[in-house]
Coordinates of C-alpha atoms in Angstrom, one line a residue:
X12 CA 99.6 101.6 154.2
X13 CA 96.3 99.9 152.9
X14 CA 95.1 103.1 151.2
X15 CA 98.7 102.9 149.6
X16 CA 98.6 99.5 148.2
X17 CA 94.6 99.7 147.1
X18 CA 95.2 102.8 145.1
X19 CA 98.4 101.2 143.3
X20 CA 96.3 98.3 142.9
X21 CA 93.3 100.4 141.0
X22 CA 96.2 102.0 139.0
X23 CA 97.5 99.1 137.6
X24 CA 93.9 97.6 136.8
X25 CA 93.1 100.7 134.9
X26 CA 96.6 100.7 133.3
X27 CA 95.6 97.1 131.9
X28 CA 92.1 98.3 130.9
X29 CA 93.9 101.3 128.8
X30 CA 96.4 98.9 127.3
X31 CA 93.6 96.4 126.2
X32 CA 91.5 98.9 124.9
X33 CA 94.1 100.6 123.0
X34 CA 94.9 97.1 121.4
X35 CA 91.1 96.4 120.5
X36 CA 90.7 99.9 119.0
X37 CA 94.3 100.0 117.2
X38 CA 94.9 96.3 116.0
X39 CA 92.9 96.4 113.3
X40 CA 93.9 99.6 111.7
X41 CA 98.0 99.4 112.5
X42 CA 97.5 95.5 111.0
X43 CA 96.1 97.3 107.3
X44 CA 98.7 99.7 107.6
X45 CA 101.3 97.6 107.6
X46 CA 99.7 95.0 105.2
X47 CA 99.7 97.4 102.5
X48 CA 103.9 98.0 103.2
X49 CA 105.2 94.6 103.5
X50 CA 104.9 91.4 101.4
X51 CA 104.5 88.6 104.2
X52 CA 102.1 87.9 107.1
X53 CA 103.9 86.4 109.4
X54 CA 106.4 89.7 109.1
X55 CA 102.7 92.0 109.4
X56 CA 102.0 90.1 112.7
X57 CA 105.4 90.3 114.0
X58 CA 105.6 94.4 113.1
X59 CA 102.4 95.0 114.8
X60 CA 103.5 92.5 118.1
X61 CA 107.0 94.7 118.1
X62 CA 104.5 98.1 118.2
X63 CA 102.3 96.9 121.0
X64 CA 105.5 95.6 123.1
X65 CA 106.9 98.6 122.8
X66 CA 104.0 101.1 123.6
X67 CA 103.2 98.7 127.0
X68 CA 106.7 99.5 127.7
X69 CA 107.1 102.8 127.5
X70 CA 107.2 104.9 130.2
X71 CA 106.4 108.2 128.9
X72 CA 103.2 110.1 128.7
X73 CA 101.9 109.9 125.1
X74 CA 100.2 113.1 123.8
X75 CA 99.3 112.0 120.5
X76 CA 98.1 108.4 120.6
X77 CA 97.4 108.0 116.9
X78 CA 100.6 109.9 115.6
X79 CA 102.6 108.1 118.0
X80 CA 101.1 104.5 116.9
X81 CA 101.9 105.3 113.3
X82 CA 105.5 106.6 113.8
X83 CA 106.3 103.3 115.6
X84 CA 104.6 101.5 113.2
X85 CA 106.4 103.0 110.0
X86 CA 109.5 102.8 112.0
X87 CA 109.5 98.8 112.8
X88 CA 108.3 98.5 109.0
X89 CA 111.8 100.1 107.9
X90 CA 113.6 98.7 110.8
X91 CA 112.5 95.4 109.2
X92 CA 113.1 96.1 105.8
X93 CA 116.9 96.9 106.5
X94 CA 117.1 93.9 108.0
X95 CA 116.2 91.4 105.2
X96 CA 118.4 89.3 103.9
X97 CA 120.3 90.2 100.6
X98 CA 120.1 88.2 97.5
X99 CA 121.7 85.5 97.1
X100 CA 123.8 84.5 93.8
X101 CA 121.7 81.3 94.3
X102 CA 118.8 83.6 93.7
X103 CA 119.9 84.2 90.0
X104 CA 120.5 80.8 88.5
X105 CA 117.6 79.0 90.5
X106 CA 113.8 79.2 89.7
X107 CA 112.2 77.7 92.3
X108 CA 108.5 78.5 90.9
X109 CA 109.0 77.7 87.3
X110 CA 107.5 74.3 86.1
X111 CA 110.3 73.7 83.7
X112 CA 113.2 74.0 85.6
X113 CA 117.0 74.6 84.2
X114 CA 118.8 75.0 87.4
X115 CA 122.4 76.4 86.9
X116 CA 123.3 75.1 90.0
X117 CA 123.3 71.5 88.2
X118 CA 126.0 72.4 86.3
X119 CA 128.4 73.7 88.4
X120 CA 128.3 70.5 90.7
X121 CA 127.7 67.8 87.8
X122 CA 130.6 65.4 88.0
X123 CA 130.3 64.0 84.7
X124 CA 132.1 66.3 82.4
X125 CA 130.5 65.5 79.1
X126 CA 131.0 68.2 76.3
X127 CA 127.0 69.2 76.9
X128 CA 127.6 70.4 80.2
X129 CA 131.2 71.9 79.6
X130 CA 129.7 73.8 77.2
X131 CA 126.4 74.9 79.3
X132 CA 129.0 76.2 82.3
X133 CA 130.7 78.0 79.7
X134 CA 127.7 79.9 78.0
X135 CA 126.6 80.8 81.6
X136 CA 130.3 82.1 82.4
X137 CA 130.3 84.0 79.5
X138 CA 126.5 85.3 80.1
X139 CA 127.5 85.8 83.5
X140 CA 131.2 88.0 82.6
X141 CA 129.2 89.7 80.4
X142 CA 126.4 91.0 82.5
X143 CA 129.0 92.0 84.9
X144 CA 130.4 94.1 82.7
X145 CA 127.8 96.1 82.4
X146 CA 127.3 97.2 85.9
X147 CA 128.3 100.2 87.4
X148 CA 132.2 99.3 89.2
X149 CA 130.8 99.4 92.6
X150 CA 127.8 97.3 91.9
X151 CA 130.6 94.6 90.1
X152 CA 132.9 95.4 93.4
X153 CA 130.2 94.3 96.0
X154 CA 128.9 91.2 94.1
X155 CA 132.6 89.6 93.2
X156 CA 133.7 90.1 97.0
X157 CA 130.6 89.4 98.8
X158 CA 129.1 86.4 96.2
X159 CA 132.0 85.3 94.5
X160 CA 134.6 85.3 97.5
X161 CA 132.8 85.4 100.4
X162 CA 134.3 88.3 102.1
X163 CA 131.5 89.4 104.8
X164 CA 129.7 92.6 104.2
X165 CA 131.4 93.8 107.4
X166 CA 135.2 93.2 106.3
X167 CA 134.1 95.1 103.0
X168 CA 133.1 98.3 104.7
X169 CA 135.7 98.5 106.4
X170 CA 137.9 98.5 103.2
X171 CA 135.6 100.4 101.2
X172 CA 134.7 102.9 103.9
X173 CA 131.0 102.6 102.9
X174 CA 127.8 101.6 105.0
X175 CA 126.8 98.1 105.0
X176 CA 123.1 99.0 104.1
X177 CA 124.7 100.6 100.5
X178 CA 127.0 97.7 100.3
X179 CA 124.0 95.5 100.5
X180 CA 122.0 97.5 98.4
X181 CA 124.6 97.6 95.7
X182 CA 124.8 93.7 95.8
X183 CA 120.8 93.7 95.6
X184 CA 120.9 96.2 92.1
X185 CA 123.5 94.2 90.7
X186 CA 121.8 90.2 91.4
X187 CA 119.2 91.9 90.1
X188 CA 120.2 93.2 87.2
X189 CA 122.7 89.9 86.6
X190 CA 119.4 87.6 87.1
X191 CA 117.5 89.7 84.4
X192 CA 120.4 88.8 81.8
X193 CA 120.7 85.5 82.7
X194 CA 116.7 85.1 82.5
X195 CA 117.5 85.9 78.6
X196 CA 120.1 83.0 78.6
X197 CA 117.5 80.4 80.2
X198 CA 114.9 81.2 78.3
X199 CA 117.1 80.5 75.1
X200 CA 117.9 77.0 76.4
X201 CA 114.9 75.9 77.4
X202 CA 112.8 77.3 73.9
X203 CA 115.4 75.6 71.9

């Protein structure tokens, strides 16, 4: 019964001194891997953190060490990127970086309803109907429900019968696309 226990014991010791090594050796590497793929650190750390957890809990033999590092590692990097957040219609009419600042959202919430600011929520409307216009009907579909009425991505797939990854990557092509014509419309402002 002692021989049982002591060779368990020396088992899981040299379990832990595997794991550790193949952390030291592997860190490094897996972290420039990911680096390179995604935009943020703190998402880098938490992509390499999800690899390690999982290979200290897996339970099957690994042939290919390397290989099997990497495929984890590209697949927490996708896993991650389908779950970021879509774009916001705040995303469009807001510029957090830019020094000179025209924020749309003033308008729509200013109480005072001077002629100037009538007239600035109707130029953006107009900008805004326009750009819409031009997108492709499923693009237009998405954003309208999702931004404009706030029916959950969920509710519209069930409608539409599509995923909610191309749902959300409609919505994503067409804030883009809506934030590109609207940049024109800013820029005229704020040069004039």
């Amino acid at each position: 019964m002692e021989r049982a226990l002591a060779i368990k014991e020396n088992m899981a010791a040299a379990h832990k001194r595997n794991i550790t090594q193949v952390i030291n050796d592997y860190s490094k590497r897996l972290l420039g891997f990911i680096r390179r793929r995604v935009t943020n650190e703190a998402d880098a750390e938490d992509i390499l953190q999800d690899v390690f957890y999982q290979f200290i809990g897996n339970t099957e033999p690994i042939e290919q060490l390397t290989s099997w590092l990497f495929t984890v590692t590209r697949n927490k990097i996708t896993d991650k990127k389908r779950k970021r957040k879509p774009d916001l219609l705040e995303d469009v009419y807001t510029d957090i970086e830019s020094e000179e600042a025209l924020n749309w959202g003033e308008f729509f919430f200013d109480a005072n309803d001077n002629p100037e600011t009538e007239y600035l929520r109707s130029l953006f409307w107009d900008a805004l109907n326009n750009a819409m216009n031009e997108l492709p009907e499923e693009q237009k579909l998405v954003f309208v429900l999702n931004e404009l009425e706030g029916v959950p991505f969920k509710i519209i797939a069930e409608q539409t019968g599509e995923t909610i990854n191309t749902l959300i990557s409609r919505k994503r092509y067409a804030v883009l696309h809506l934030r590109e014509r609207l940049q024109v419309l800013r820029d005229e402002l704020l040069n004039y």
